[in-house]
Tab-separated table of C-alpha atoms and ligand atoms in Angstrom:
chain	number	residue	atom	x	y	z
A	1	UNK	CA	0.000	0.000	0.000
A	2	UNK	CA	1.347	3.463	-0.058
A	3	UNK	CA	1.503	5.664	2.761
A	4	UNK	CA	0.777	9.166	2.609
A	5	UNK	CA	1.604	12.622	3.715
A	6	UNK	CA	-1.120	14.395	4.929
A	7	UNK	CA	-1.062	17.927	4.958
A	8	UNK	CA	-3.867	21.182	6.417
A	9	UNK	CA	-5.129	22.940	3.585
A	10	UNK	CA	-3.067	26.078	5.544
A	11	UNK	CA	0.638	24.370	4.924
A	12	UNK	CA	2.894	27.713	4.494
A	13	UNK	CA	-0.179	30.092	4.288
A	14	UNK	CA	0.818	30.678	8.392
A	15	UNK	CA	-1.816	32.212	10.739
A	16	UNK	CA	-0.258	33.612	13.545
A	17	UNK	CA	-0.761	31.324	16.718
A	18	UNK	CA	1.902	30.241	19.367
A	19	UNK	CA	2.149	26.454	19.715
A	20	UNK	CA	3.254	26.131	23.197
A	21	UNK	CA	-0.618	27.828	24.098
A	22	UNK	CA	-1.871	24.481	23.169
A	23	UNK	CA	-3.235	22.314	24.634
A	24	UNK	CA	-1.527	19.040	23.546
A	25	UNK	CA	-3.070	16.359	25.424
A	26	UNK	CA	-6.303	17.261	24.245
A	27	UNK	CA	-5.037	15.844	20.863
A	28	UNK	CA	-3.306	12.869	21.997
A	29	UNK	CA	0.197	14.630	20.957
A	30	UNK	CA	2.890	14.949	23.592
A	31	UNK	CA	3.433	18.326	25.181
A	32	UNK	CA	7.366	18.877	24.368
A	33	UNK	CA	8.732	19.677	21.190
A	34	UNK	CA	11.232	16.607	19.713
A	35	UNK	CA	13.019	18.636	16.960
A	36	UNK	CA	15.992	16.715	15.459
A	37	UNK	CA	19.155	18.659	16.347
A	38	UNK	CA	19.507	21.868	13.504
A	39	UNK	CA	21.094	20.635	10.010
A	40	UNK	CA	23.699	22.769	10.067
A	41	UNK	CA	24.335	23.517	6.177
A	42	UNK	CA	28.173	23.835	5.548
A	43	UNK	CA	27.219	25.917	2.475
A	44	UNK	CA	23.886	27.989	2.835
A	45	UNK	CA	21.600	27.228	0.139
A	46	UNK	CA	20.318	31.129	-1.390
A	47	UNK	CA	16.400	30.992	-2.111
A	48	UNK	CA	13.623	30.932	0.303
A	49	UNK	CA	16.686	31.494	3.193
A	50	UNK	CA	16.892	35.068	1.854
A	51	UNK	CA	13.438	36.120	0.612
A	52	UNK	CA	13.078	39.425	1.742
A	53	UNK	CA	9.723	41.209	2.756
A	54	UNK	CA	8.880	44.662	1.906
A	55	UNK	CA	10.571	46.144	5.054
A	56	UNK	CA	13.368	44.369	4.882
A	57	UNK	CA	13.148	41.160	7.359
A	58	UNK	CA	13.195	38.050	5.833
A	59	UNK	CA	10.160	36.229	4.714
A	60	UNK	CA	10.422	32.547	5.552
A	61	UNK	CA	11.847	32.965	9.161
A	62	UNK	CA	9.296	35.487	9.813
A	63	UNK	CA	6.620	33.587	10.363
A	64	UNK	CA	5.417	31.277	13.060
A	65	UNK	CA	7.215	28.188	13.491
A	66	UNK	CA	5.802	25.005	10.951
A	67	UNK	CA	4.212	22.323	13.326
A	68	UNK	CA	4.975	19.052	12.074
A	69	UNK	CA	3.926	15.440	13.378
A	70	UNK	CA	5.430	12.365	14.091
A	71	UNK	CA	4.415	9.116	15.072
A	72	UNK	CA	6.219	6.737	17.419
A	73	UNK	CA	7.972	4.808	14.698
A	74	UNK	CA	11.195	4.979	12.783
A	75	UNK	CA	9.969	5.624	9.418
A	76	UNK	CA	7.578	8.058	10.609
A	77	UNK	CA	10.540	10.114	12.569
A	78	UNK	CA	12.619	9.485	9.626
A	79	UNK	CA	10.531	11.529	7.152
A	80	UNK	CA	9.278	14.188	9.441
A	81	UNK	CA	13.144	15.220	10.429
A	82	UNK	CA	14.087	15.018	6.839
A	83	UNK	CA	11.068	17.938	6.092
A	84	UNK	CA	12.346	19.340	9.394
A	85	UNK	CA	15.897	19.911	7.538
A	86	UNK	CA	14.252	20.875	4.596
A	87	UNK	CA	12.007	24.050	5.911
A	88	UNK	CA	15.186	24.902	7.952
A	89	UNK	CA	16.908	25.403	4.832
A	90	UNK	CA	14.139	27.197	3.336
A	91	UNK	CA	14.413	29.664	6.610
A	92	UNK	CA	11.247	28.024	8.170
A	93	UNK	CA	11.405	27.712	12.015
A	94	UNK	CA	10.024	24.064	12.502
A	95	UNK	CA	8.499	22.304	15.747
A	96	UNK	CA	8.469	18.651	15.779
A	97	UNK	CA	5.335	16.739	17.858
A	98	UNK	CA	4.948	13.553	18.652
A	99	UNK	CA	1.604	11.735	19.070
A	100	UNK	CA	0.784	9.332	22.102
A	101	UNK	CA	0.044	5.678	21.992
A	102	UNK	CA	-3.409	6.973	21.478
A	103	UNK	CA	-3.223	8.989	18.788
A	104	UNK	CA	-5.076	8.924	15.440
A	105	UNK	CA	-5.040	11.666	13.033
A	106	UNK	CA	-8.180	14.438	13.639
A	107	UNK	CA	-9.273	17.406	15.857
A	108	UNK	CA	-5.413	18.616	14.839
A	109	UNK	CA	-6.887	19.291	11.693
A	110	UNK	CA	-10.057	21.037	12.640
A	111	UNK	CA	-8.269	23.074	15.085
A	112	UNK	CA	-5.047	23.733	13.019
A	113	UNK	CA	-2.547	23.414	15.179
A	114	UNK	CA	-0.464	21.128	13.440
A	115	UNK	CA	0.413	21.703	9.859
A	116	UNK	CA	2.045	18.548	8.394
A	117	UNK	CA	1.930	14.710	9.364
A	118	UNK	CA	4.288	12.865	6.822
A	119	UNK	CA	3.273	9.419	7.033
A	120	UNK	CA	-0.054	7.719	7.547
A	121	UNK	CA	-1.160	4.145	6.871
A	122	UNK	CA	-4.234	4.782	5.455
A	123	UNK	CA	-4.906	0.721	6.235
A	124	UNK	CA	-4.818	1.771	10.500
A	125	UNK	CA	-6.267	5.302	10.197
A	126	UNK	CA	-10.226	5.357	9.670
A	127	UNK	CA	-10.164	8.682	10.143
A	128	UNK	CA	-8.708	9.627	6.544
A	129	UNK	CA	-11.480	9.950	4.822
A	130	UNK	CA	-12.899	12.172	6.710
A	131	UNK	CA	-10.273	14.429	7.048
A	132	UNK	CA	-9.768	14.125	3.667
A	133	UNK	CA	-13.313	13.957	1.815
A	134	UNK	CA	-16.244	14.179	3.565
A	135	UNK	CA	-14.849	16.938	6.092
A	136	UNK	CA	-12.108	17.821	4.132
A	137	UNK	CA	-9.820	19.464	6.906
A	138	UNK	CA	-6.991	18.531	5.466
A	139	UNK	CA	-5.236	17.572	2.134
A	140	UNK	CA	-3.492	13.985	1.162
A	141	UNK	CA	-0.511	15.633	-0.734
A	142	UNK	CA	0.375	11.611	-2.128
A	143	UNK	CA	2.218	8.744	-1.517
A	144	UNK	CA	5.473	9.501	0.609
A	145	UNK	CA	7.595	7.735	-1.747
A	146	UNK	CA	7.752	4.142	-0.321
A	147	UNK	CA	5.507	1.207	0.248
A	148	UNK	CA	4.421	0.044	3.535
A	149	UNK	CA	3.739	-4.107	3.588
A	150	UNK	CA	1.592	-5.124	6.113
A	151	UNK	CA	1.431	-9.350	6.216
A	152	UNK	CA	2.265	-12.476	7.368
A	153	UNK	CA	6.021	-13.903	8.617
A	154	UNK	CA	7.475	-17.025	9.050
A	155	UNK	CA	11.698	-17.337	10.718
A	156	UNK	CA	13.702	-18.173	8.056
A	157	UNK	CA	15.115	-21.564	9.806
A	158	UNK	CA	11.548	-23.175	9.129
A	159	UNK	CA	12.134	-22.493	5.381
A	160	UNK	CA	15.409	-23.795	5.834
A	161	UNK	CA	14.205	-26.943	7.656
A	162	UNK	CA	11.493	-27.743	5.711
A	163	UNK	CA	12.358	-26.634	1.846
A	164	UNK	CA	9.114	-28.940	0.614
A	165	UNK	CA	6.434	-27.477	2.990
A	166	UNK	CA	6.652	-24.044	1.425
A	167	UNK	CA	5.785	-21.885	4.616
A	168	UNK	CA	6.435	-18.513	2.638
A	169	UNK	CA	3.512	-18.833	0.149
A	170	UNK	CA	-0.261	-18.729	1.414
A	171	UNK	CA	-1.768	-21.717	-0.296
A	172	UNK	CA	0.745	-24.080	1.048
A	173	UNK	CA	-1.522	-23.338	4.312
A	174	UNK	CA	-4.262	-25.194	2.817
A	175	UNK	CA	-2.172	-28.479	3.571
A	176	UNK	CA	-3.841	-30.101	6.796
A	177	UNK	CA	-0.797	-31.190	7.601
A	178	UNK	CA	0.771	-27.597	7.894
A	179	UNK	CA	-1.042	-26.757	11.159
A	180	UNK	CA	0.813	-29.499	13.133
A	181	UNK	CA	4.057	-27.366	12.665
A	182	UNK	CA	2.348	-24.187	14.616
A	183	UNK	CA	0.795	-24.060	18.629
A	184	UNK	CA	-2.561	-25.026	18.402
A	185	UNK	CA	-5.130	-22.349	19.107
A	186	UNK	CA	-5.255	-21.480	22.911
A	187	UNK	CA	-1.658	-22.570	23.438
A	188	UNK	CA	-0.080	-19.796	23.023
A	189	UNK	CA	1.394	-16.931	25.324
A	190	UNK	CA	-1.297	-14.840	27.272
A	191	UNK	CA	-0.935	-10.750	28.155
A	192	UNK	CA	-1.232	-10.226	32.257
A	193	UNK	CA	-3.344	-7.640	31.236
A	194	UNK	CA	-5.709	-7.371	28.556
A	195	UNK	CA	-5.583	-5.189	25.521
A	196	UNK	CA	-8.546	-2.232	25.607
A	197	UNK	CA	-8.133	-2.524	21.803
A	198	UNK	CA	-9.731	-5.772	22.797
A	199	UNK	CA	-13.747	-5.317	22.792
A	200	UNK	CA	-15.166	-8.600	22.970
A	201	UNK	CA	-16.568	-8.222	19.582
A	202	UNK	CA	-16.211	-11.510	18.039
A	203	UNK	CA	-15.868	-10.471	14.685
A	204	UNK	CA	-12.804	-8.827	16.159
A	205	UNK	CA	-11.337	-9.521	19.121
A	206	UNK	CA	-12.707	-11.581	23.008
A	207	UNK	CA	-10.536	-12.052	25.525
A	208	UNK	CA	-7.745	-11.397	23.364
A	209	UNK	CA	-7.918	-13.684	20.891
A	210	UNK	CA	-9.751	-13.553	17.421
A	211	UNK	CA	-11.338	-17.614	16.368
A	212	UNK	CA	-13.067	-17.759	13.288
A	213	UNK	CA	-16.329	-19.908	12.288
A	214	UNK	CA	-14.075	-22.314	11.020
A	215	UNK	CA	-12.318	-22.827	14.475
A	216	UNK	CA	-14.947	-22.660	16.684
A	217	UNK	CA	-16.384	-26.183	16.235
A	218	UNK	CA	-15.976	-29.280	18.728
A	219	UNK	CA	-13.738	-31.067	16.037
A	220	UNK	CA	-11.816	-27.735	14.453
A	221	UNK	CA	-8.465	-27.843	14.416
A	222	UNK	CA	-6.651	-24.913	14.307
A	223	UNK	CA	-2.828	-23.712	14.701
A	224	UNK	CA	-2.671	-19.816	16.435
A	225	UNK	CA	-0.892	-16.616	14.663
A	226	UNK	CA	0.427	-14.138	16.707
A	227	UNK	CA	-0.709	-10.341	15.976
A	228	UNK	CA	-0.018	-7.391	17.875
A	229	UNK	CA	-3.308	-5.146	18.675
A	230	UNK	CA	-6.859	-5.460	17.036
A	231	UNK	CA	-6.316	-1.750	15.619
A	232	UNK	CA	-3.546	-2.670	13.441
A	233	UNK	CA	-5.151	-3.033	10.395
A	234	UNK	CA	-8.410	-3.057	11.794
A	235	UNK	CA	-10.450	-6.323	10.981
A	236	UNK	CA	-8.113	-7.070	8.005
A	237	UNK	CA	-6.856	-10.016	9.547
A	238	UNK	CA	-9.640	-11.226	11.139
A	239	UNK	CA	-11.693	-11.181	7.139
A	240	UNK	CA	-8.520	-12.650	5.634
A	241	UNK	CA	-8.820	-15.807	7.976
A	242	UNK	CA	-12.851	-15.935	7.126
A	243	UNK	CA	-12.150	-15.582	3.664
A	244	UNK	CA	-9.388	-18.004	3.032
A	245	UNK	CA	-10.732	-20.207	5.511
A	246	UNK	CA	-7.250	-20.733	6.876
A	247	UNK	CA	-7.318	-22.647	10.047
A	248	UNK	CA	-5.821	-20.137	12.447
A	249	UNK	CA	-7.035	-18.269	15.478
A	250	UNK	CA	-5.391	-14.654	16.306
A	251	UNK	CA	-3.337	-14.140	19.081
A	252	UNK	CA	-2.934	-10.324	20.289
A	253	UNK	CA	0.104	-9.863	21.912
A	254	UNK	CA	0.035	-6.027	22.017
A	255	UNK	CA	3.533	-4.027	22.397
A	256	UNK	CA	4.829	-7.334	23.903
A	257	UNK	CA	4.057	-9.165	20.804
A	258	UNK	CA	7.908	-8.154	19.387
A	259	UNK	CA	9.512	-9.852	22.794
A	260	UNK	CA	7.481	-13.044	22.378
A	261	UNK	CA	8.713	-13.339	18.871
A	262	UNK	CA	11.777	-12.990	19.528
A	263	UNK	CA	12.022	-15.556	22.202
A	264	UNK	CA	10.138	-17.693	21.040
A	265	UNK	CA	12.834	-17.801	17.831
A	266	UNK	CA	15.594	-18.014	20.203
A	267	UNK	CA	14.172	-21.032	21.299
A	268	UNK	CA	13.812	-22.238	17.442
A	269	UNK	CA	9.711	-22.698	17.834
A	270	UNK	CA	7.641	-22.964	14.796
A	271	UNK	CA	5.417	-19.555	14.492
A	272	UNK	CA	3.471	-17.723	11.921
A	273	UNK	CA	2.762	-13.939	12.920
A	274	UNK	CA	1.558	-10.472	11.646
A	275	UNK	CA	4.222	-7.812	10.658
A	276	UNK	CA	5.003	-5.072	8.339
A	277	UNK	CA	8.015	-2.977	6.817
A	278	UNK	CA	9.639	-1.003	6.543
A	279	UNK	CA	10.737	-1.499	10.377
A	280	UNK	CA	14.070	-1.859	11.773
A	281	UNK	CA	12.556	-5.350	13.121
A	282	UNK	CA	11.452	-7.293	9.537
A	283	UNK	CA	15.027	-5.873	8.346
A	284	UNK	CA	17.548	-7.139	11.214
A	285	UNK	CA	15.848	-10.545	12.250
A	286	UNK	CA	16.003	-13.665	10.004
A	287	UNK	CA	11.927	-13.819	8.713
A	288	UNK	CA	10.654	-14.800	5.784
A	289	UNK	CA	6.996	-13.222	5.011
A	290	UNK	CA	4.237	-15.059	3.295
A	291	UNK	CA	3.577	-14.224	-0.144
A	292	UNK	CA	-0.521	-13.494	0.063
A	293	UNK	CA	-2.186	-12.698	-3.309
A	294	UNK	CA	-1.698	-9.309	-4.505
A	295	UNK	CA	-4.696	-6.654	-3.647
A	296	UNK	CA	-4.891	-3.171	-5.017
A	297	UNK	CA	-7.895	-1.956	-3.642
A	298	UNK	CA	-8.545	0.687	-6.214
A	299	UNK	CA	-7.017	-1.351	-8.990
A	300	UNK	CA	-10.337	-4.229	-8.924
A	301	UNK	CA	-12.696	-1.756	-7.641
A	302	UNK	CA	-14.742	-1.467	-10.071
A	303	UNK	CA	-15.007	-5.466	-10.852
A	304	UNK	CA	-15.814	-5.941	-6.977
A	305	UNK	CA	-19.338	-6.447	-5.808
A	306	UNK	CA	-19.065	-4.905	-2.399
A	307	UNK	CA	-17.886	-1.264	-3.982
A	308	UNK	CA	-15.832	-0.014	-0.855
A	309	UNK	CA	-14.979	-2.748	1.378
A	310	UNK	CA	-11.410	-3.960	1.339
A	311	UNK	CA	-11.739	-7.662	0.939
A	312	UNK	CA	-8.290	-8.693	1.476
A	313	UNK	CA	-5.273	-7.301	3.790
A	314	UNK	CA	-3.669	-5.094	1.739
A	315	UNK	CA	-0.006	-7.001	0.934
A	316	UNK	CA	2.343	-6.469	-2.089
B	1	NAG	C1	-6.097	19.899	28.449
B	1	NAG	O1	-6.856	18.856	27.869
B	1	NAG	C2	-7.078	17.758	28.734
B	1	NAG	C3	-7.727	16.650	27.946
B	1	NAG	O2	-8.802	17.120	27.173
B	1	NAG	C4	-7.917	18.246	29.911
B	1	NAG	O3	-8.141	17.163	30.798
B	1	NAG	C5	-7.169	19.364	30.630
B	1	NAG	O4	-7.982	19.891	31.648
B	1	NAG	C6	-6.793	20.473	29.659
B	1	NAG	N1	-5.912	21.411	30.334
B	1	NAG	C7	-6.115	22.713	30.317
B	1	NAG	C8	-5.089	23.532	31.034
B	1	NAG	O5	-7.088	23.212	29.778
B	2	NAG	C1	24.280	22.620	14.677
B	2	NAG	O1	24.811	23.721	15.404
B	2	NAG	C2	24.194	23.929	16.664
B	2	NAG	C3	24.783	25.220	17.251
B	2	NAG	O2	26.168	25.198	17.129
B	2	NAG	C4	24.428	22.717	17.550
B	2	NAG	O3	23.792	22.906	18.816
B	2	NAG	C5	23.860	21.499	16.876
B	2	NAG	O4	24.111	20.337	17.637
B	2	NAG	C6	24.463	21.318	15.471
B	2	NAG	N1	23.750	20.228	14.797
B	2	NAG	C7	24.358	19.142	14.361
B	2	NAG	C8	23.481	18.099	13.703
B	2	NAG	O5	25.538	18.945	14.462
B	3	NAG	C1	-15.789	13.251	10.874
B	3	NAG	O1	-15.015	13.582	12.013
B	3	NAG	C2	-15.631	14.553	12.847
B	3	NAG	C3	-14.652	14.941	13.939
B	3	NAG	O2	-14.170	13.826	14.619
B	3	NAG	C4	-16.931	14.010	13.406
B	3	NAG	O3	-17.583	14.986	14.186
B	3	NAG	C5	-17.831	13.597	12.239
B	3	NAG	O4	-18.991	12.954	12.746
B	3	NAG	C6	-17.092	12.646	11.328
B	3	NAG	N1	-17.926	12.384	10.146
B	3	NAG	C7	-18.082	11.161	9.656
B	3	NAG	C8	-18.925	11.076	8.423
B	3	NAG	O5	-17.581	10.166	10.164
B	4	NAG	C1	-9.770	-26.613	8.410
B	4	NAG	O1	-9.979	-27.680	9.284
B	4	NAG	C2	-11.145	-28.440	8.991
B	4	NAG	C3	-11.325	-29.451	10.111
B	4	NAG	O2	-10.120	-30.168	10.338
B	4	NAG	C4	-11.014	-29.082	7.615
B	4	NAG	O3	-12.207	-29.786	7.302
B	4	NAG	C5	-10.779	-27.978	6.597
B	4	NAG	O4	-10.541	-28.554	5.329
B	4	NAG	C6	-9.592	-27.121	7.003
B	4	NAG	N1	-9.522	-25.987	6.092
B	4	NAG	C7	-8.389	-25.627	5.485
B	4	NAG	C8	-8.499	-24.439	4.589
B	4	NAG	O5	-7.345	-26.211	5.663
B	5	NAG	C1	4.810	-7.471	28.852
B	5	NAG	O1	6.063	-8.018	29.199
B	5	NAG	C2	6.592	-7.517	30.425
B	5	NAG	C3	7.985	-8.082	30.580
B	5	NAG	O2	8.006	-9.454	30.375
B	5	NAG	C4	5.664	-7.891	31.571
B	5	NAG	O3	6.167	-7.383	32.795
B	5	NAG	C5	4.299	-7.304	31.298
B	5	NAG	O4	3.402	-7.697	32.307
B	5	NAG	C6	3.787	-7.768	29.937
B	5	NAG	N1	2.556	-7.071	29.644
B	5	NAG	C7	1.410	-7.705	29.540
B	5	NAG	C8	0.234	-6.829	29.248
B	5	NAG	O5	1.312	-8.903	29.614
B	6	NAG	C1	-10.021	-15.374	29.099
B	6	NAG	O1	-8.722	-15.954	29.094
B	6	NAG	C2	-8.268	-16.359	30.364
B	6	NAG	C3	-6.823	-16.818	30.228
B	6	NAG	O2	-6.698	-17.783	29.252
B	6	NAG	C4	-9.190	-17.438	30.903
B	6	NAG	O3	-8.765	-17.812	32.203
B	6	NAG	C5	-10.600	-16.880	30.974
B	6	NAG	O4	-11.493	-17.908	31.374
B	6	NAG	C6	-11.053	-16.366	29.631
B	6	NAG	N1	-12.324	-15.698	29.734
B	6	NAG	C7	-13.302	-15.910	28.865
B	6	NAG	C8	-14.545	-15.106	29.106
B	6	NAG	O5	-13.203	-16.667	27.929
């Protein structure tokens, strides 16, 4: 899928308001500014940096400070400092927020107080429409540049192990035999505490755990995948494994879903689990994702009966 920036209609047409008068919380955005240390240019670049207004001053660093917005991940931070070093060359003064666990993009908009958020997943943020169409508060200025892949992942040792199996392509999970490789459904580690992502929906998620019609009977038999937090790709998931008819139950690890990975592949254990690039994680450990069948949403819209609805997760 591609990710996009996501910009108010008012990006460089600058009211002025003070940022630190705001109430962050209120928006689920951190009160403290996390600028990336200045980009100090060896050679100043002439342009925007030396714009000059009528009386004199200088245009771009004139105005109120840019507000951009970035969320707790690397790629996120990655772009937003890069547009930081960008409007600093340009002469722009730039503050950098960060949004909370809780945050999804929205009354920023309506209330302007941030100007730029440079990289949404439009696949975990229900809100973009709205922002975008029906309320249209703000303005999708395109893809950033670079895919996102939200799937499935296997460690690479069980490809290794098992050449003939085929554990990195989808339909080789239609083999009954597959599921004895994985923990069966219910087997699998447990959160102390459970997720309030959680809400006991069972199209979604009960008692942390997602179990399709296909597992729920007395004689089902079903291995478990390990996810991280029902709003990750909200109900993606959950319609792949009704679609397919795969026999496996979800497991929502939340935040501690990385840890449990990771141990349970230092310990060499057979496991099939949700994950996505780019991350610093899908790069640096030995995994192997699944290749699912393609889906461009927009691509076979027009040949799908249920005009809207994302069928499948949307993998490349
Ligand atoms: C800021 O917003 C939070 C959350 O809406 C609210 O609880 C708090 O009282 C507000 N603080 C001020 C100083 O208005
Ligand atoms: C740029 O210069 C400032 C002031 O000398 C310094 O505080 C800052 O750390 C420098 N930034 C980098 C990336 O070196
Ligand atoms: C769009 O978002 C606003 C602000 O959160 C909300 O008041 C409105 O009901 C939403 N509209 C739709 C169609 O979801
Ligand atoms: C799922 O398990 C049931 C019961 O063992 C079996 O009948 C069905 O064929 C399996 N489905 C797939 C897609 O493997
Ligand atoms: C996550 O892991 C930590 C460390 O093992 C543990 O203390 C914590 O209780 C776990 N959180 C949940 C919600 O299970
Ligand atoms: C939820 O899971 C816990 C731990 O596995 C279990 O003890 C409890 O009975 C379950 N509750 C329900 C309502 O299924």
């Amino acid at each position: 899928m591609n990710l996009y920036l996501l910009g108010s209609a008012y990006v460089l047409i600058l009211a002025s308001f003070v940022s630190a008068d705001v109430n962050w919380s209120k928006y689920n955005i951190y009160p403290v500014f996390a600028n990336a240390p200045k980009c100090n240019l060896t050679t100043p670049i002439p342009g925007w940096s030396t714009l000059k207004n009528a009386d004199g001053t200088l245009f771009t660093s004139s105005k109120r400070p840019i507000v951009l917005l970035a969320q707790q991940w690397d790629s996120s931070f990655l772009t937003t400092y890069a547009m930081q070093f960008l409007l600093e060359a340009m002469g722009y003064r730039v503050n950098v927020v960060v949004g909370t666990d809780n945050f999804t993009p929205s009354r920023e908009f309506y209330d302007n107080v941030v100007d730029l958020e440079l990289e949404i997943w439009p696949s975990d943020t229900p809100t973009l429409k709205n922002l975008t169409k029906t309320d249209g508060v703000a303005v999708s200025m395109g893809a950033v540049g670079y895919s996102g892949n939200v799937g499935f992942y296997v460690p690479t040792y069980m490809i290794t192990k098992y050449p003939t199996l085929n554990f990195d392509f989808w339909r080789s999970y239609y083999n009954p035999q597959i599921i004895s490789y994985f923990p069966p459904m219910g087997t699998g580690p447990k959160l102390d505490t459970p997720l309030s992502t959680c809400n006991g929906d069972p199209t979604s998620c009960v008692n942390g755990t997602y179990t399709p019609l296909q597992c729920r009977g007395y004689k089902s038999n079903c291995g478990e995948l390990w996810a991280y937090d029902p709003s990750y790709s909200p109900d993606m998931v959950q319609r792949l494994l009704d679609g397919s008819g795969l026999n496996f139950t979800i497991n929502f690890l939340g935040s501690n879903a990385t840890q449990i990975i990771l141990s349970a592949m230092a310990a060499k254990k057979n496991i099939l689990f949700y994950n996505w690039s780019p991350t610093a994680f899908t790069s640096v450990q030995p995994i192997t994702r699944v290749l699912l069948p393609g889906n461009n949403p927009s691509e076979y819209y027009k040949f799908s009966t249920s005009k809207g609805k994302t069928i499948d997760l949307t993998v490349y």
